[in-house]
Amino acid sequence: MPTLRTPALVLRAYDFSEADRVIVLFTQTLGKVKGVAKGVRRTASRLNGCLGWLSRAELQLAGRENQDLFRITQGQLLQSYPHLKENLPALGRAARMAELLFSLTHDHQPLPEIFELAETSLSLWDAGTDPNMVGTWFEWMFLDRMGYRPQVEVCQQCGNDTEHMSYHPETDGITCRACRPHGGIVLSAGTRKMLNKLIASHPTLLPSLRLGEDAQTQIQTLLDSIIRNHLGRPLKSDSFQRAVCDLK
Amino acid sequence: MDYFSGILGRLIDELGRMPGIGPKAAQRLAFFLLRQDAAVVQQLANAMLEAKAKIRPCADCFFLAEGERCHICSDPRRDARLLCVVEDPKDVFSMERTREYRGLYHVLMGTLSPLDGIGPDDLKIAELLKRLQAGHVQEVIVATNQDVEGEATALYLNKLIKPLGIRVTRLASGLPAGGDLEYADDITISRALGGRRELE
Ligand SMILES: [Zn+2]
Ligand SMILES: [Zn+2]
């Protein structure tokens, strides 16, 4: 059986039988794939250490490229992000990331750029960067790279750029108050400036950016709305993230 | 797999739904039952129905109980100053097997599991805090699995319990296979219990 090696992030794991686990991976070369890890539930298998949730490992997968379920035959842990896992607000944001990768990307859809975004986000969280800043950056960049990011520069009806604009999920765009006085998610000029800055900024600059409370709330509402539109439901990780977001 | 239809097929289907029972094992069990006296099969059916009808979660700790309270909560010799928090009723059996732990339990009925949509409100956490506020407990030992979700649950509980002035400890690491209590042997669990450390 052919094998391939690829760096991979562990998105989630299921108990499969008494001894095996199925792991959903986000790989650098193949995008999202599933793999079975034989015997890891019963024995102190070396694979165990590589397959913890939100770990990054170099894995050997056996199976043809378009295989539904690979067999994970070998692995080497590259990074387990231990500080991230001790920081509940960061873990809440990372859980959202895992769910987005899990539920909005397709199996066998190579997305190397998004793999890099995810890897960078995990490292930033692990290094103690503001969890919300990193999470907001990841989600906005993710929507951009998936082709789901609405333009937030000018009114989609009249083309003007005014101080107060609102985003409307049903038209997936922003309008000014003259064109549509009511409804939608308010996005102030400052918030829209921040959204554009996020797209343009190199991740190394994220620790120096600050999200004001208003911008944070507006952007979060916007992200949740776009995600719900594409997913058809809110994120399941919401309840966990909300419970831990204020814990220090 | 449709060599078996009718009554026998249905029995095999029902048996095959049980954990760890594949189609082959389900067939073996079905043929075994058919070979037994009717009385033996009746006993089995009665035991299953009676267990289902009479076993309920304990009103205090959510472990399995035949009455209002489980046999552990009702035992006056247990040390009520110690409370061990586990994910699942199965984990109580794993801890009890060691014969070393003499305190009480609290079963969360799961673990924080963000991608399954399981947050704090879906677990028996409010009930745990209510028990702790009664004031007898001096140490809470968090024995959730040693995977990311289990550790996150432990951290979360620590944040809630610490302010009550109660010591929160965690089993020492070293459990095998993702730190699942179910698969750890008695000696390993005893050692993990002995080496428990206080959470910061
Ligand atoms: Zn307009
Ligand atoms: Zn009880």
Coordinates of C-alpha atoms and ligand atoms in Angstrom, one line a residue:
Chain A
M1 CA 0.0 0.0 0.0
P2 CA 1.4 3.4 -0.9
T3 CA 2.3 5.8 2.0
L4 CA 2.8 9.5 2.3
R5 CA 4.2 11.7 4.9
T6 CA 2.7 15.0 5.8
P7 CA 2.6 17.6 8.6
A8 CA -0.8 17.5 10.1
L9 CA -3.0 19.2 12.8
V10 CA -5.3 17.0 14.9
L11 CA -8.8 18.5 14.6
R12 CA -10.8 15.8 16.5
A13 CA -10.7 12.2 17.5
Y14 CA -13.4 9.6 17.9
D15 CA -13.3 6.2 19.7
F16 CA -13.8 3.8 16.8
S17 CA -13.7 0.4 18.4
E18 CA -12.5 -1.0 21.7
A19 CA -8.9 -0.4 20.6
D20 CA -8.9 2.0 17.7
R21 CA -9.5 5.7 17.2
V22 CA -10.4 7.7 14.1
I23 CA -8.6 11.0 13.9
V24 CA -9.7 13.9 11.7
L25 CA -6.6 15.6 10.5
F26 CA -5.9 18.8 8.7
T27 CA -2.9 18.0 6.6
Q28 CA -0.5 20.3 4.7
T29 CA -0.6 18.3 1.5
L30 CA -4.2 16.8 1.3
G31 CA -6.3 19.2 3.4
K32 CA -8.8 17.5 5.7
V33 CA -8.5 13.7 5.8
K34 CA -9.5 10.9 8.2
G35 CA -7.1 8.3 9.5
V36 CA -7.5 5.3 11.8
A37 CA -4.9 4.8 14.5
K38 CA -5.0 1.1 15.4
G39 CA -4.6 -0.1 19.0
V40 CA -4.0 3.3 20.5
R41 CA -6.8 3.0 23.1
R42 CA -5.4 0.0 24.8
T43 CA -1.7 0.2 24.7
A44 CA 0.9 2.9 25.4
S45 CA 1.4 3.3 21.6
R46 CA 4.0 5.7 20.5
L47 CA 1.4 7.2 18.2
N48 CA -0.7 8.4 21.1
G49 CA 1.7 11.2 21.9
C50 CA 1.2 12.6 18.4
L51 CA -2.6 12.5 18.2
G52 CA -3.7 14.7 21.0
W53 CA -6.3 17.3 20.1
L54 CA -4.7 20.4 18.5
S55 CA -1.2 18.9 18.2
R56 CA 1.0 19.2 15.2
A57 CA 2.8 16.1 14.0
E58 CA 4.5 14.7 11.0
L59 CA 2.5 11.6 10.2
Q60 CA 2.9 8.7 7.8
L61 CA -0.4 7.8 6.2
A62 CA -1.0 4.5 4.4
G63 CA -3.5 4.4 1.6
R64 CA -4.1 5.9 -1.9
E65 CA -4.4 9.6 -2.2
N66 CA -8.2 9.7 -2.6
Q67 CA -8.7 7.1 0.2
D68 CA -11.7 7.7 2.5
L69 CA -9.9 6.5 5.6
F70 CA -6.1 6.3 5.8
R71 CA -4.2 4.2 8.3
I72 CA -1.9 6.2 10.5
T73 CA 1.2 4.1 10.6
Q74 CA 3.9 6.3 12.1
G75 CA 4.2 9.7 13.6
Q76 CA 6.5 12.2 15.2
L77 CA 5.2 15.0 17.4
L78 CA 6.3 18.4 16.2
Q79 CA 4.5 20.6 18.7
S80 CA 1.8 20.0 21.3
Y81 CA 1.3 23.7 22.2
P82 CA 1.3 23.1 26.0
H83 CA 0.8 26.7 27.0
L84 CA -2.2 27.1 24.7
K85 CA -3.8 24.1 26.4
E86 CA -3.3 25.6 29.8
N87 CA -5.0 28.9 28.7
L88 CA -8.7 28.4 28.6
P89 CA -9.6 31.6 26.7
A90 CA -7.0 30.6 24.0
L91 CA -8.3 27.1 24.0
G92 CA -11.8 28.4 23.4
R93 CA -10.6 30.3 20.3
A94 CA -8.6 27.3 19.1
A95 CA -11.7 25.1 19.5
R96 CA -13.5 27.5 17.1
M97 CA -10.6 27.2 14.7
A98 CA -10.7 23.4 14.8
E99 CA -14.5 23.4 14.2
L100 CA -14.2 25.8 11.2
L101 CA -11.5 23.7 9.6
F102 CA -13.5 20.6 10.4
S103 CA -16.9 21.7 9.1
L104 CA -16.2 24.3 6.4
T105 CA -13.4 22.6 4.4
H106 CA -14.0 19.5 2.3
D107 CA -12.1 16.2 2.5
H108 CA -9.1 16.1 0.2
Q109 CA -9.2 19.8 -0.6
P110 CA -5.5 20.9 -0.3
L111 CA -5.4 24.3 1.4
P112 CA -1.7 24.8 2.2
E113 CA -2.2 28.5 2.9
I114 CA -4.9 27.9 5.5
F115 CA -2.7 25.2 7.0
E116 CA -0.1 27.9 7.5
L117 CA -2.7 30.3 9.0
A118 CA -3.7 27.6 11.5
E119 CA -0.2 26.7 12.4
T120 CA 0.7 30.4 12.9
S121 CA -2.4 30.9 15.1
L122 CA -1.6 27.9 17.3
S123 CA 2.0 29.2 17.8
L124 CA 0.7 32.7 18.6
W125 CA -1.7 31.4 21.2
D126 CA 1.0 29.2 22.7
A127 CA 3.2 32.3 22.9
G128 CA 0.6 34.1 25.0
T129 CA -0.7 36.6 22.3
D130 CA -4.1 38.0 23.1
P131 CA -6.4 35.0 22.3
N132 CA -9.2 37.1 20.8
M133 CA -6.8 39.1 18.6
V134 CA -5.4 35.9 17.2
G135 CA -8.8 34.2 16.9
T136 CA -10.3 37.2 15.1
W137 CA -7.3 37.3 12.7
F138 CA -7.5 33.6 11.9
E139 CA -11.3 33.7 11.3
W140 CA -11.2 36.8 9.1
M141 CA -8.2 35.4 7.1
F142 CA -9.9 32.0 6.9
L143 CA -13.1 33.5 5.4
D144 CA -10.9 35.5 3.0
R145 CA -9.0 32.5 1.8
M146 CA -12.1 30.4 1.5
G147 CA -13.7 33.2 -0.6
Y148 CA -16.3 34.0 2.0
R149 CA -15.1 37.4 3.1
P150 CA -17.6 40.2 2.2
Q151 CA -16.2 43.6 1.1
V152 CA -16.5 46.1 3.9
E153 CA -15.1 49.2 2.1
V154 CA -18.1 50.9 0.5
C155 CA -21.9 50.7 0.4
Q156 CA -23.0 48.0 -1.9
Q157 CA -25.9 50.1 -3.2
C158 CA -24.5 53.6 -3.7
G159 CA -20.8 53.1 -3.5
N160 CA -20.2 55.7 -0.8
D161 CA -17.9 55.2 2.2
T162 CA -19.6 56.8 5.3
E163 CA -18.9 56.6 9.1
H164 CA -21.8 54.2 9.9
M165 CA -22.4 51.2 7.8
S166 CA -24.3 48.0 8.5
Y167 CA -23.7 44.4 7.3
H168 CA -26.7 42.5 6.1
P169 CA -26.4 38.7 6.1
E170 CA -29.0 38.2 3.4
T171 CA -27.1 40.3 0.8
D172 CA -23.7 39.5 2.3
G173 CA -22.6 43.1 2.0
I174 CA -22.6 46.5 3.8
T175 CA -24.9 49.5 3.2
C176 CA -24.8 53.1 4.3
R177 CA -27.6 54.6 6.4
A178 CA -29.0 56.6 3.5
C179 CA -29.6 53.5 1.5
R180 CA -30.8 51.3 4.4
P181 CA -31.5 53.1 7.6
H182 CA -32.5 50.0 9.7
G183 CA -31.3 46.6 10.6
G184 CA -28.0 44.7 10.0
I185 CA -24.8 44.5 12.1
V186 CA -23.3 47.9 12.8
L187 CA -19.7 48.3 11.6
S188 CA -18.1 51.6 12.5
A189 CA -15.4 53.2 10.4
G190 CA -12.9 52.2 13.1
T191 CA -14.0 48.6 13.0
R192 CA -13.8 48.4 9.2
K193 CA -10.4 50.0 9.3
M194 CA -9.3 47.2 11.7
L195 CA -10.8 44.5 9.5
N196 CA -8.7 45.8 6.6
K197 CA -5.6 46.1 8.8
L198 CA -6.0 42.4 9.8
I199 CA -6.0 41.3 6.2
A200 CA -2.9 43.4 5.4
S201 CA -0.9 42.7 8.5
H202 CA 1.9 40.2 8.8
P203 CA 1.1 37.9 11.8
T204 CA 4.2 39.0 13.6
L205 CA 2.5 42.4 14.0
L206 CA -0.6 40.9 15.7
P207 CA 0.9 41.2 19.3
S208 CA 1.1 45.0 18.7
L209 CA -2.5 45.4 17.5
R210 CA -5.2 46.3 20.0
L211 CA -8.9 45.5 19.5
G212 CA -11.2 48.0 21.3
E213 CA -14.2 46.6 23.0
D214 CA -16.6 48.0 20.4
A215 CA -14.6 46.8 17.5
Q216 CA -14.3 43.4 19.2
T217 CA -18.0 43.1 19.7
Q218 CA -18.9 44.3 16.2
I219 CA -16.3 42.0 14.5
Q220 CA -17.4 39.0 16.6
T221 CA -21.0 39.5 15.6
L222 CA -20.0 39.9 11.9
L223 CA -17.9 36.7 12.0
D224 CA -20.6 34.7 13.7
S225 CA -23.1 35.8 11.2
I226 CA -21.0 35.0 8.1
I227 CA -20.1 31.6 9.6
R228 CA -23.7 30.8 10.5
N229 CA -24.6 31.7 6.9
H230 CA -22.1 29.2 5.4
L231 CA -22.6 26.5 8.0
G232 CA -26.3 26.7 8.3
R233 CA -26.1 26.7 12.1
P234 CA -24.0 28.4 14.9
L235 CA -20.7 26.9 15.8
K236 CA -21.0 24.0 18.3
S237 CA -17.9 25.2 20.2
D238 CA -19.8 28.5 21.1
S239 CA -21.0 27.3 24.5
F240 CA -17.5 26.3 25.5
Q241 CA -15.9 29.4 24.1
R242 CA -18.4 31.7 25.9
A243 CA -17.9 29.9 29.2
V244 CA -14.1 30.2 29.1
C245 CA -13.6 33.6 27.4
D246 CA -13.5 35.6 30.5
L247 CA -11.5 33.3 32.7
K248 CA -8.0 34.5 33.4
Chain B
M1 CA -25.3 -10.1 6.1
D2 CA -29.0 -11.0 5.4
Y3 CA -28.7 -14.8 5.8
F4 CA -30.7 -14.2 9.0
S5 CA -34.2 -12.8 8.8
G6 CA -37.3 -13.0 10.9
I7 CA -37.1 -13.5 14.7
L8 CA -33.5 -14.8 14.7
G9 CA -32.4 -11.9 12.5
R10 CA -34.0 -9.4 14.8
L11 CA -32.3 -11.0 17.9
I12 CA -28.9 -10.8 16.1
D13 CA -29.5 -7.2 15.1
E14 CA -30.4 -6.2 18.7
L15 CA -27.3 -8.0 20.2
G16 CA -25.1 -6.4 17.5
R17 CA -26.0 -2.9 18.7
M18 CA -24.1 -3.5 21.9
P19 CA -20.6 -2.0 22.3
G20 CA -17.8 -4.4 21.2
I21 CA -20.2 -6.9 19.6
G22 CA -19.7 -7.3 15.9
P23 CA -22.0 -9.3 13.6
K24 CA -20.1 -12.6 14.2
A25 CA -20.2 -12.2 18.0
A26 CA -23.9 -11.3 17.8
Q27 CA -24.6 -14.6 15.9
R28 CA -22.6 -16.6 18.5
L29 CA -24.6 -15.0 21.3
A30 CA -27.9 -15.6 19.5
F31 CA -27.1 -19.3 19.0
F32 CA -26.0 -19.6 22.6
L33 CA -29.3 -18.2 23.8
L34 CA -31.3 -20.5 21.6
R35 CA -29.5 -23.6 23.1
Q36 CA -30.3 -22.5 26.7
D37 CA -33.3 -23.5 28.7
A38 CA -36.2 -21.0 28.6
A39 CA -35.7 -20.4 32.4
V40 CA -32.1 -19.3 31.8
V41 CA -33.0 -16.9 29.1
Q42 CA -35.9 -15.6 31.2
Q43 CA -33.4 -14.8 34.1
L44 CA -31.2 -12.9 31.7
A45 CA -34.2 -10.9 30.4
N46 CA -35.4 -10.2 33.9
A47 CA -32.0 -9.0 35.0
M48 CA -31.8 -6.6 32.1
L49 CA -35.3 -5.3 32.7
E50 CA -34.8 -4.9 36.4
A51 CA -31.5 -3.1 36.1
K52 CA -33.0 -0.8 33.6
A53 CA -36.1 -0.1 35.8
K54 CA -34.3 0.2 39.1
I55 CA -30.9 1.7 38.5
R56 CA -30.9 5.5 38.5
P57 CA -28.3 8.1 38.9
C58 CA -27.5 8.8 42.6
A59 CA -29.2 12.0 43.8
D60 CA -25.9 13.3 45.2
C61 CA -23.0 12.0 43.0
F62 CA -24.7 10.7 39.8
F63 CA -23.0 7.3 40.2
L64 CA -25.4 4.4 39.7
A65 CA -27.8 3.8 42.5
E66 CA -30.5 1.3 43.3
G67 CA -32.3 3.7 45.5
E68 CA -32.2 7.4 46.0
R69 CA -28.5 7.3 46.9
C70 CA -25.7 5.1 45.7
H71 CA -23.9 2.6 48.1
I72 CA -20.9 4.9 48.3
C73 CA -22.8 8.0 49.3
S74 CA -24.8 6.0 51.8
D75 CA -21.7 4.4 53.5
P76 CA -20.9 6.3 56.7
R77 CA -17.3 5.0 56.7
R78 CA -16.4 7.0 53.6
D79 CA -14.4 10.2 54.1
A80 CA -16.7 13.1 53.2
R81 CA -13.8 15.5 53.2
L82 CA -12.5 14.0 50.0
L83 CA -14.3 14.3 46.7
C84 CA -13.1 12.7 43.5
V85 CA -14.5 14.1 40.3
V86 CA -14.8 11.7 37.3
E87 CA -16.2 11.9 33.8
D88 CA -18.2 8.7 33.8
P89 CA -19.8 6.1 36.1
K90 CA -17.3 3.6 34.7
D91 CA -14.5 5.6 36.1
V92 CA -15.9 5.1 39.7
F93 CA -15.4 1.3 39.2
S94 CA -11.8 1.9 38.0
M95 CA -11.1 4.0 41.1
E96 CA -12.9 1.6 43.5
R97 CA -10.9 -1.4 42.1
T98 CA -7.7 0.0 43.7
R99 CA -9.3 -0.2 47.2
E100 CA -7.2 2.8 48.1
Y101 CA -9.5 5.7 47.7
R102 CA -11.9 6.1 50.7
G103 CA -13.6 9.4 49.8
L104 CA -16.8 10.2 47.9
Y105 CA -17.3 10.8 44.1
H106 CA -19.0 13.2 41.8
V107 CA -19.7 12.1 38.2
L108 CA -19.8 14.9 35.7
M109 CA -21.5 12.7 33.1
G110 CA -19.1 13.8 30.4
T111 CA -16.3 16.2 29.8
L112 CA -16.1 19.6 28.2
S113 CA -16.0 18.8 24.5
P114 CA -16.2 22.0 22.4
L115 CA -16.6 20.3 19.0
D116 CA -19.5 18.2 20.3
G117 CA -21.2 21.3 21.6
I118 CA -20.7 20.1 25.2
G119 CA -20.1 23.1 27.5
P120 CA -20.3 23.5 31.3
D121 CA -24.1 23.7 31.4
D122 CA -24.3 20.2 29.9
L123 CA -22.3 18.6 32.7
K124 CA -23.1 18.2 36.4
I125 CA -21.0 21.2 37.3
A126 CA -23.7 23.3 39.0
E127 CA -24.6 20.3 41.1
L128 CA -21.0 19.9 42.1
L129 CA -20.7 23.5 43.2
K130 CA -23.9 23.2 45.2
R131 CA -22.4 20.1 47.0
L132 CA -19.2 22.0 47.7
Q133 CA -21.0 24.9 49.1
A134 CA -22.5 22.6 51.8
G135 CA -19.0 22.9 53.3
H136 CA -17.7 19.4 54.2
V137 CA -15.3 18.9 51.4
Q138 CA -11.7 19.9 51.9
E139 CA -10.1 18.5 48.8
V140 CA -11.4 17.9 45.3
I141 CA -9.4 15.4 43.2
V142 CA -10.1 15.9 39.5
A143 CA -9.7 12.5 37.8
T144 CA -10.9 13.4 34.3
N145 CA -9.0 11.8 31.4
Q146 CA -5.6 13.2 30.7
D147 CA -6.4 14.3 27.2
V148 CA -6.8 18.0 26.1
E149 CA -10.6 18.0 26.9
G150 CA -10.1 16.3 30.3
E151 CA -7.3 18.8 31.2
A152 CA -9.5 21.7 30.1
T153 CA -12.3 20.4 32.3
A154 CA -9.8 20.2 35.2
L155 CA -8.6 23.8 34.6
Y156 CA -12.2 25.0 34.4
L157 CA -13.2 23.3 37.6
N158 CA -10.1 24.7 39.4
K159 CA -11.1 28.2 38.4
L160 CA -14.6 27.7 39.9
I161 CA -13.6 25.8 43.0
K162 CA -10.5 27.6 44.2
P163 CA -12.4 30.7 45.2
L164 CA -14.4 28.5 47.7
G165 CA -11.2 27.9 49.6
I166 CA -11.1 24.2 48.7
R167 CA -7.9 22.4 47.6
V168 CA -8.1 21.2 44.0
T169 CA -5.7 18.4 43.0
R170 CA -5.1 16.4 39.8
L171 CA -4.1 12.8 39.5
A172 CA -0.4 12.4 38.6
S173 CA 0.2 11.9 34.9
G174 CA 1.4 8.6 33.6
L175 CA -1.9 6.9 32.7
P176 CA -1.7 5.1 29.4
A177 CA -3.5 5.6 26.1
G178 CA -4.7 9.2 26.2
G179 CA -5.0 9.0 30.0
D180 CA -8.2 7.0 30.0
L181 CA -8.9 5.7 33.5
E182 CA -10.9 2.8 32.0
Y183 CA -7.7 1.2 30.6
A184 CA -5.4 1.9 33.4
D185 CA -4.5 -1.0 35.8
D186 CA -4.9 -0.7 39.5
I187 CA -1.3 -0.1 40.4
T188 CA -1.1 2.8 37.9
I189 CA -4.2 4.4 39.3
S190 CA -3.0 4.0 42.9
R191 CA 0.3 5.6 41.9
A192 CA -1.5 8.4 40.1
L193 CA -3.7 9.0 43.2
G194 CA -0.7 8.9 45.6
G195 CA 1.2 11.4 43.4
R196 CA -1.6 13.8 42.9
R197 CA -0.6 17.5 42.8
E198 CA -2.4 20.7 43.6
L199 CA -3.5 22.8 40.6
E200 CA -2.3 26.4 40.6
Ligands
ZN1 ZN -25.5 53.7 0.2
ZN2 ZN -23.7 8.7 45.3

